mmCIF file of N, CA and C in Angstrom:
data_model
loop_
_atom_site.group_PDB
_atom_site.id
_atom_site.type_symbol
_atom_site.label_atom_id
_atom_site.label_comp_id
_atom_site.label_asym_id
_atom_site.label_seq_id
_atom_site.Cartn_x
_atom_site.Cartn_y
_atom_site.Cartn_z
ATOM 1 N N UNK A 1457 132.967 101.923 70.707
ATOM 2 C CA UNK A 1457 131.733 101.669 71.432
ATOM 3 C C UNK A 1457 131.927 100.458 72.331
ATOM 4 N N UNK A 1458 131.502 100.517 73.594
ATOM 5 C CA UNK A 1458 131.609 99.771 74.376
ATOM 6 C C UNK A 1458 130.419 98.464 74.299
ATOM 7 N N UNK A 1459 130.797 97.040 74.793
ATOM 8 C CA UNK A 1459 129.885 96.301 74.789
ATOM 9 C C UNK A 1459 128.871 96.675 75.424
ATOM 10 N N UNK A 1460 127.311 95.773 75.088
ATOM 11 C CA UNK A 1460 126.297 95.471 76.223
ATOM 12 C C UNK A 1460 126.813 95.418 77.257
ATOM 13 N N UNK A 1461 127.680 94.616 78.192
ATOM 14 C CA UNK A 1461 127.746 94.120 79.670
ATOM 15 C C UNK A 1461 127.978 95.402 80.167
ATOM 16 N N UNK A 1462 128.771 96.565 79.662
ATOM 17 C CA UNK A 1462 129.559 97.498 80.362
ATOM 18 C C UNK A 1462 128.491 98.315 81.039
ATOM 19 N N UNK A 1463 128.307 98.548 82.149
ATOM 20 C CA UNK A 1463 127.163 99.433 82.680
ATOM 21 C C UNK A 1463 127.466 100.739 83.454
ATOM 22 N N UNK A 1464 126.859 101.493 83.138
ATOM 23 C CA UNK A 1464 127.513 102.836 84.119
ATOM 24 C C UNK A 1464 127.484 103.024 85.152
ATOM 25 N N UNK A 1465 127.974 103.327 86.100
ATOM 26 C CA UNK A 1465 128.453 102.792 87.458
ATOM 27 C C UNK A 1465 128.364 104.181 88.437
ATOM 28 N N UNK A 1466 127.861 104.373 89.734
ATOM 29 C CA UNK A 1466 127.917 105.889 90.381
ATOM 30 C C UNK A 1466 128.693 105.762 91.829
ATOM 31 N N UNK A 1467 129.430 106.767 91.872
ATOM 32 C CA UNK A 1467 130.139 106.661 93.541
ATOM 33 C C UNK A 1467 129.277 107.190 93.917
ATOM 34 N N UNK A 1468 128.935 106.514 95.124
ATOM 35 C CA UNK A 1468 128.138 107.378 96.067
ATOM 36 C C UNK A 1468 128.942 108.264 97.216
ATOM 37 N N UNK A 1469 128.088 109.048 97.630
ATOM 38 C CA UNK A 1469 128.798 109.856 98.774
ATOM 39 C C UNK A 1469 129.582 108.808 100.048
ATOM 40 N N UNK A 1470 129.190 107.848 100.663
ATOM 41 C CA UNK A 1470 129.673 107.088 101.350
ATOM 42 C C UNK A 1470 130.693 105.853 100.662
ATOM 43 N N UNK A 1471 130.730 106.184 99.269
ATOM 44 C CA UNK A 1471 131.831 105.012 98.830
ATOM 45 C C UNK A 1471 131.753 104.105 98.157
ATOM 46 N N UNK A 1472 130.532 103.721 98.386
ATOM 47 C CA UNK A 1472 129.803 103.150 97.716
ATOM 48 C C UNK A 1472 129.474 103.017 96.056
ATOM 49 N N UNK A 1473 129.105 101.736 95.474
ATOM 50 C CA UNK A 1473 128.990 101.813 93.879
ATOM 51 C C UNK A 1473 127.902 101.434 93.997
ATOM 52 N N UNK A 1474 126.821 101.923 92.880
ATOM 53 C CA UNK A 1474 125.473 101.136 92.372
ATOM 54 C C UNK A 1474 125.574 101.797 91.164
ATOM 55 N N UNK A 1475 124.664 100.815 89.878
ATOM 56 C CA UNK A 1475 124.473 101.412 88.906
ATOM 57 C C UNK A 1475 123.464 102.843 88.461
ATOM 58 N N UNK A 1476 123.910 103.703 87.742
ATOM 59 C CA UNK A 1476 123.771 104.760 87.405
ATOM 60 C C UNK A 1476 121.765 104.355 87.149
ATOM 61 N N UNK A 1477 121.092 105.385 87.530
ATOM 62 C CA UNK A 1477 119.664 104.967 87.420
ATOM 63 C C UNK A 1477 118.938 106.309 86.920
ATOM 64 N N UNK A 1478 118.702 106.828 85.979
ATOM 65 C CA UNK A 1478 118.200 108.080 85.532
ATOM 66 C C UNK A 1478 116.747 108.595 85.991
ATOM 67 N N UNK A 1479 116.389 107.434 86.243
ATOM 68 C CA UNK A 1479 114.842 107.841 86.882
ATOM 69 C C UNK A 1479 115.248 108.614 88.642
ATOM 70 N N UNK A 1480 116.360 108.514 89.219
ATOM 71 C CA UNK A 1480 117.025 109.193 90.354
ATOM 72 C C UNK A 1480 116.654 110.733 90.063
ATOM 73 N N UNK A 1481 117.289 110.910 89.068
ATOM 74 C CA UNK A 1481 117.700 112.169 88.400
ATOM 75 C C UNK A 1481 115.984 112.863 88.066
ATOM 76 N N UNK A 1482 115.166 111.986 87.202
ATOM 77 C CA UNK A 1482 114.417 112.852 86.957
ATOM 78 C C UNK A 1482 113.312 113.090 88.529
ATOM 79 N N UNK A 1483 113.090 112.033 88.990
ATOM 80 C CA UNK A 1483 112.258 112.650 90.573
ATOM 81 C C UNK A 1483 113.242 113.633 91.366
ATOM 82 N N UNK A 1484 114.495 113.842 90.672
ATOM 83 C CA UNK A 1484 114.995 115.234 92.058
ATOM 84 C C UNK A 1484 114.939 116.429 91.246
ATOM 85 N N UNK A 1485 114.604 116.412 89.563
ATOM 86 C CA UNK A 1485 114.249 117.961 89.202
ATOM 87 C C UNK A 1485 112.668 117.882 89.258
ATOM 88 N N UNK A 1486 111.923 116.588 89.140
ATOM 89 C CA UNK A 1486 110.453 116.947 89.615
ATOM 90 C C UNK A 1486 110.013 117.551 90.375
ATOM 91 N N UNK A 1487 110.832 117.431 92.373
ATOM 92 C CA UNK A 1487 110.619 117.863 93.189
ATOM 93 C C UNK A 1487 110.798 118.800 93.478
ATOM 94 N N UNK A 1488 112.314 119.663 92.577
ATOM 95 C CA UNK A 1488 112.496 120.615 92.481
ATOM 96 C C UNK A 1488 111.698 121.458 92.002
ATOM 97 N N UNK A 1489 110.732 121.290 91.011
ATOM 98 C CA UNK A 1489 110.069 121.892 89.641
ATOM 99 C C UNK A 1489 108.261 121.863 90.717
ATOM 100 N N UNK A 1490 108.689 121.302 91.411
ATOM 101 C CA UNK A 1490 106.624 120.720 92.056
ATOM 102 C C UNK A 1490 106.799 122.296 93.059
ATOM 103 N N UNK A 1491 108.117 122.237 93.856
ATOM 104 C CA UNK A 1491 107.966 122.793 95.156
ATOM 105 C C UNK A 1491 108.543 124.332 94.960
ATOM 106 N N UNK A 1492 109.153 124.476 94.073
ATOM 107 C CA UNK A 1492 109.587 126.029 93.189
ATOM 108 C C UNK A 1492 108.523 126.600 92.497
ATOM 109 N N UNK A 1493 108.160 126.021 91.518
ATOM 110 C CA UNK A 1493 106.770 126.084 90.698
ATOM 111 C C UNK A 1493 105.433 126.056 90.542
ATOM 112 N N UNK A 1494 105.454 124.577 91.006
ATOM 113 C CA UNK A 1494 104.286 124.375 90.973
ATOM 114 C C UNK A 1494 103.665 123.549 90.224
ATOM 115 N N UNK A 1495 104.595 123.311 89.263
ATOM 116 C CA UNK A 1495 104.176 122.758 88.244
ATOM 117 C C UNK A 1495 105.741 122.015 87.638
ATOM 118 N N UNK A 1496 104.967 121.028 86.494
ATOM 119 C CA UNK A 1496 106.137 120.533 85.959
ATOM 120 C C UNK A 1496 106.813 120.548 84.246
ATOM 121 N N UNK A 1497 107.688 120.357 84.115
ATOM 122 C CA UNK A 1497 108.109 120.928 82.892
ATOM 123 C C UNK A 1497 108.622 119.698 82.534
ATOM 124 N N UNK A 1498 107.890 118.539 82.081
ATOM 125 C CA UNK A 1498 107.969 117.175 81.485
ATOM 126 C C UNK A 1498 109.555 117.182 80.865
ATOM 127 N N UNK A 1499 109.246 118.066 79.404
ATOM 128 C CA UNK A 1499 109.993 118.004 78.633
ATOM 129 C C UNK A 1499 111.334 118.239 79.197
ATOM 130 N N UNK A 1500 111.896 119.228 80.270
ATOM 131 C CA UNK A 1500 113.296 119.394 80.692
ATOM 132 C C UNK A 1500 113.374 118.391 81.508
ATOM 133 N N UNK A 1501 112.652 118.259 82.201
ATOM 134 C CA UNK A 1501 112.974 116.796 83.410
ATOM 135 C C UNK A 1501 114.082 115.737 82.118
ATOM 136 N N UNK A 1502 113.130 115.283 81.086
ATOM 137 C CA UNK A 1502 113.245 114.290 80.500
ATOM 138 C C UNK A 1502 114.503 114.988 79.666
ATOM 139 N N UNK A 1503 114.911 115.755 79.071
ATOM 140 C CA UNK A 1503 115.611 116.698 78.239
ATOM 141 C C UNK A 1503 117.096 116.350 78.942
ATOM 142 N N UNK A 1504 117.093 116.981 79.909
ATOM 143 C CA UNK A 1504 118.286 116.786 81.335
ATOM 144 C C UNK A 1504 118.664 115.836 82.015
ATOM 145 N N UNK A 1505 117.655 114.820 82.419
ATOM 146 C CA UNK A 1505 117.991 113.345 82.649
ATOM 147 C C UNK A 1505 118.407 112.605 81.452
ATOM 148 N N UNK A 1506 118.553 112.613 80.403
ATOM 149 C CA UNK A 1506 118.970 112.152 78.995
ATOM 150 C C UNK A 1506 120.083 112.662 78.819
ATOM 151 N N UNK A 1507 120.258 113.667 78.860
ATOM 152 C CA UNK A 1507 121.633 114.740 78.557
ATOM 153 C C UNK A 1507 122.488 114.263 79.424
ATOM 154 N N UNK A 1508 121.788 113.764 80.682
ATOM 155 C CA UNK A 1508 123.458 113.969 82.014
ATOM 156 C C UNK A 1508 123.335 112.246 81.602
ATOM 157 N N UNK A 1509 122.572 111.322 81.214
ATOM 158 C CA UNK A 1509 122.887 110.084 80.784
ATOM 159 C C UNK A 1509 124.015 109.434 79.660
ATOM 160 N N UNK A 1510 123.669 110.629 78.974
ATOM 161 C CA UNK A 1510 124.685 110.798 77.380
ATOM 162 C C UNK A 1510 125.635 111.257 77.620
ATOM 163 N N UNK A 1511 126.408 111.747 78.968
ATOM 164 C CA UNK A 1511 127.578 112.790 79.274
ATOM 165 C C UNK A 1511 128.489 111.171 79.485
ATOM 166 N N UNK A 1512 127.823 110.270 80.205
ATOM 167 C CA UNK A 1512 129.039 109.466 80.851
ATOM 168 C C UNK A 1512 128.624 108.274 79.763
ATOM 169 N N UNK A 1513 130.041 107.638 79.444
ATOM 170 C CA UNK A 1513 129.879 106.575 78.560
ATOM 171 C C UNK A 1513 129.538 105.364 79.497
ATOM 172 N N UNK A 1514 128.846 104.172 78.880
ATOM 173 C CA UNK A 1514 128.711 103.245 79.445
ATOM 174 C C UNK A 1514 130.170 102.591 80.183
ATOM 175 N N UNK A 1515 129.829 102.437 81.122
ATOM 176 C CA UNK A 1515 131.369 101.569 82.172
ATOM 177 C C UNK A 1515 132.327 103.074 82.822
ATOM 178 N N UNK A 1516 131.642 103.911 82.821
ATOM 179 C CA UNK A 1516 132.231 105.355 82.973
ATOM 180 C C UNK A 1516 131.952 105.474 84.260
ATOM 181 N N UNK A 1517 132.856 105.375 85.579
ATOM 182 C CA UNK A 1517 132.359 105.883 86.800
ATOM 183 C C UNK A 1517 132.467 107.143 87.208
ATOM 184 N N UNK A 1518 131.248 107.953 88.005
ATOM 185 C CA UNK A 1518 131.195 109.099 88.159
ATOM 186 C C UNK A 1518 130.691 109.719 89.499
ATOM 187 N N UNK A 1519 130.939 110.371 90.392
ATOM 188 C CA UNK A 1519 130.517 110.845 91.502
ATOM 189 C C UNK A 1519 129.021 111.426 91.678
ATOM 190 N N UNK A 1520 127.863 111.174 92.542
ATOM 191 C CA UNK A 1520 127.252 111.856 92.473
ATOM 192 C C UNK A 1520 126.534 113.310 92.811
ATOM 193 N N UNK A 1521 128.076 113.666 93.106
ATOM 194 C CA UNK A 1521 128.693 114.935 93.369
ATOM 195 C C UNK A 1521 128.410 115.466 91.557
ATOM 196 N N UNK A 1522 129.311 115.047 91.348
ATOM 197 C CA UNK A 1522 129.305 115.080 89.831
ATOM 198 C C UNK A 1522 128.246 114.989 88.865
ATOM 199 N N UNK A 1523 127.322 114.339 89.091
ATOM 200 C CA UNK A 1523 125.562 114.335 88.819
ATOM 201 C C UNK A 1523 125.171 115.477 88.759
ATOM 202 N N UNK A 1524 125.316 115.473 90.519
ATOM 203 C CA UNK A 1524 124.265 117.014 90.339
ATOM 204 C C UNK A 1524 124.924 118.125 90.493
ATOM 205 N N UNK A 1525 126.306 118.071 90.248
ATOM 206 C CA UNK A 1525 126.588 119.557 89.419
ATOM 207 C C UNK A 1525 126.039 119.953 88.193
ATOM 208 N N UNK A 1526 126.325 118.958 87.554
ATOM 209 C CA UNK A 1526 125.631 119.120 86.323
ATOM 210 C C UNK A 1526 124.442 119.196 85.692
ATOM 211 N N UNK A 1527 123.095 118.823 86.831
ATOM 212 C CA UNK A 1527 121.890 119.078 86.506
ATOM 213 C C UNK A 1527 121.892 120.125 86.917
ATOM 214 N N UNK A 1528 122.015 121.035 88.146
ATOM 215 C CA UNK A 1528 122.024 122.312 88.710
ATOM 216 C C UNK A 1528 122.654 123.394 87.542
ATOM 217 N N UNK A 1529 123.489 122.689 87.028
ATOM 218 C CA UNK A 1529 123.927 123.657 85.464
ATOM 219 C C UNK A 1529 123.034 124.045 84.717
ATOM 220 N N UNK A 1530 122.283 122.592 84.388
ATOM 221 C CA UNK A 1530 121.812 122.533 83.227
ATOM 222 C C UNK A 1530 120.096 123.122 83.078
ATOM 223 N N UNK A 1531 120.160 122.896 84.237
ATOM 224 C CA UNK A 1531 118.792 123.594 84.946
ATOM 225 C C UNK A 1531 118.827 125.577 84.863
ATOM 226 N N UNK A 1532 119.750 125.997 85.067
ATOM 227 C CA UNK A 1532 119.597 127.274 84.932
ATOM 228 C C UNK A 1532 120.071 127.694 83.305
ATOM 229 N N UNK A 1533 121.051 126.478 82.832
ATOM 230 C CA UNK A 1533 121.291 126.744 81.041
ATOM 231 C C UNK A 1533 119.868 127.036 80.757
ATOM 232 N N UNK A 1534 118.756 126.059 81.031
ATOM 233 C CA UNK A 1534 117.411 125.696 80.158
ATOM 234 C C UNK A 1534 116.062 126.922 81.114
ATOM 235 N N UNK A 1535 116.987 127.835 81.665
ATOM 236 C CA UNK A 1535 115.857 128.992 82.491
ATOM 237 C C UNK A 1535 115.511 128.700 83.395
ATOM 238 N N UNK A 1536 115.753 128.086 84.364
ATOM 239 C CA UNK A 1536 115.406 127.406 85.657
ATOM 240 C C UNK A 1536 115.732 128.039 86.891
ATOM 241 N N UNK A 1537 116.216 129.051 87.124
ATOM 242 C CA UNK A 1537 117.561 129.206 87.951
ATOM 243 C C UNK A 1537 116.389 129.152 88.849
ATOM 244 N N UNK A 1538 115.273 129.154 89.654
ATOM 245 C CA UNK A 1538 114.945 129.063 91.200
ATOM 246 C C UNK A 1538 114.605 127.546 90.804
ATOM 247 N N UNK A 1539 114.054 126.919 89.988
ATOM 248 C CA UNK A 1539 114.337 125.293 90.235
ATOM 249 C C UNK A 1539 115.827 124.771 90.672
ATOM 250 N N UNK A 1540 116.836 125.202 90.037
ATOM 251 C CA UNK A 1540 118.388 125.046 90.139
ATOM 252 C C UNK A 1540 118.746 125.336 92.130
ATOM 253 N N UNK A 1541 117.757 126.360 92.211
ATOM 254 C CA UNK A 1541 117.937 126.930 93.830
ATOM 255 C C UNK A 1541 117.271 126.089 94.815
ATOM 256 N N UNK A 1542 116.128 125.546 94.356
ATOM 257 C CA UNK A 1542 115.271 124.080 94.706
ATOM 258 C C UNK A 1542 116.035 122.946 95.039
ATOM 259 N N UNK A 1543 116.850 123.096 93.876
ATOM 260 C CA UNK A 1543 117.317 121.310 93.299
ATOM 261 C C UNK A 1543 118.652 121.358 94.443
ATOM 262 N N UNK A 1544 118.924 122.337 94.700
ATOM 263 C CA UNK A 1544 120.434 122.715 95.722
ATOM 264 C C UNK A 1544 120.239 122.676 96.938
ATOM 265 N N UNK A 1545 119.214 122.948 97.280
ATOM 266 C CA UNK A 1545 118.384 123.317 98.392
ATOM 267 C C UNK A 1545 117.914 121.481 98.917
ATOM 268 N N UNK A 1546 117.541 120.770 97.997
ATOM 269 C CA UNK A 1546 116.913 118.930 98.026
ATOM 270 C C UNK A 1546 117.813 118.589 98.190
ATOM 271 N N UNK A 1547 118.843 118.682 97.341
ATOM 272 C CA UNK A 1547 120.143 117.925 97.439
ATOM 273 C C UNK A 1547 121.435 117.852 98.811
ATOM 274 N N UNK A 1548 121.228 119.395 99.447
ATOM 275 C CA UNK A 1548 121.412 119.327 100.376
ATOM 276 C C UNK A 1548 121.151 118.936 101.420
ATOM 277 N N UNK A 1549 119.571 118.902 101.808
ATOM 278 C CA UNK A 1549 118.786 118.090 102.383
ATOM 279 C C UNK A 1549 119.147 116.247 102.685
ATOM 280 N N UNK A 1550 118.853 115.936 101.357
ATOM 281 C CA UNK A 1550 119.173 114.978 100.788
ATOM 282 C C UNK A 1550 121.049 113.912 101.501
ATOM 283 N N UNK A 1551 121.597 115.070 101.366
ATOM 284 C CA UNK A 1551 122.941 114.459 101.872
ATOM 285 C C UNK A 1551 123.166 114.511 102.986
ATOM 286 N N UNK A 1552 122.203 115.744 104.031
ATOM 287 C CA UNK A 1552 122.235 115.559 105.131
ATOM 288 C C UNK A 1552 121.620 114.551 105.883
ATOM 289 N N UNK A 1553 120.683 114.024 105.591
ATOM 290 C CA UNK A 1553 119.313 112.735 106.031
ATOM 291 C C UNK A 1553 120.501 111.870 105.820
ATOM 292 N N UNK A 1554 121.865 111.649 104.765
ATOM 293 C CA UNK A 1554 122.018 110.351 104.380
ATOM 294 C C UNK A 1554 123.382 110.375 105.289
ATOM 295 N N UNK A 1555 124.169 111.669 105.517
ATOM 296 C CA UNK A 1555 124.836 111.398 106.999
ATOM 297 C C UNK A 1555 124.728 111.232 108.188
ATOM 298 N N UNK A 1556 123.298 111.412 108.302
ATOM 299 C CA UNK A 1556 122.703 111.015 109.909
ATOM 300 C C UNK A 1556 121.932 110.041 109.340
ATOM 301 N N UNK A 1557 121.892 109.509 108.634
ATOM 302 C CA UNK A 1557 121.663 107.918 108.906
ATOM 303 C C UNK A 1557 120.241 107.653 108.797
ATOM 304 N N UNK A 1558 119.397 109.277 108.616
ATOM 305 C CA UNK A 1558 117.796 109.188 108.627
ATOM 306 C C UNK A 1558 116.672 108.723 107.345
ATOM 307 N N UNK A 1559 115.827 108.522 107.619
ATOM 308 C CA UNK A 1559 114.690 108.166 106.540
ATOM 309 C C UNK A 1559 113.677 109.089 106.916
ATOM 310 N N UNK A 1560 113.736 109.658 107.827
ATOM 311 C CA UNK A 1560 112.999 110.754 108.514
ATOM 312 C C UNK A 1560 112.973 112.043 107.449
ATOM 313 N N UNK A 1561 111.385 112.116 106.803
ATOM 314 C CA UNK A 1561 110.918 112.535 105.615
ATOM 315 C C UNK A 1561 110.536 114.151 106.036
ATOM 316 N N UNK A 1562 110.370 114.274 107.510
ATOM 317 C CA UNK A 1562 110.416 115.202 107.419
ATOM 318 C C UNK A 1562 110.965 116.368 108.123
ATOM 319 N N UNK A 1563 112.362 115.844 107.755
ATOM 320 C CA UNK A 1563 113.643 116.970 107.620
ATOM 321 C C UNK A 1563 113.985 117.782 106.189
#
């Protein structure tokens, strides 16, 4: 077991490091789950953001490529598959706004 100090760490798409933040994770299956659905499914948000938290050990760096493969998994493991199509659909979005450099919300 690793000490307190060791913190989990995320590459970002540009290269970048910041620490791993799970509340990330659960507002991108919310949005997924609001705009697929309609509604939200507390318990998997929270279920799946815990799970992909428990995958990487503390001081464990990981891509966030690598993130959200694994929620997009885990999302259709737990019956999701048009949230999973949502969450692919944001995420893409998502990486495109962040190579053009935009904050422009509504792309």
């Amino acid at each position: 077991m690793k000490g307190e100090n060791f913190i989990m760490v995320v590459i970002k798409r540009d290269g970048s490091i910041e620490e791993f933040q799970r509340q990330k994770i659960c507002i991108a299956i919310y949005k997924a789950m609001k705009y697929s659905l309609g509604e939200i499914d507390i318990d998997c948000v929270t279920t799946i953001s815990k799970k992909i938290e428990e995958l990487f050990d503390l001081g464990e760096i990981s891509t966030v490529r690598e993130i959200e493969d694994k929620v997009f998994y885990m999302l259709i493991e737990y019956g999701h598959e048009n949230v999973a199509k949502e969450y692919e659909g944001y995420r893409v979005i998502q990486a495109f706004k962040k190579q053009c450099n935009t904050t422009d919300d509504s792309i």
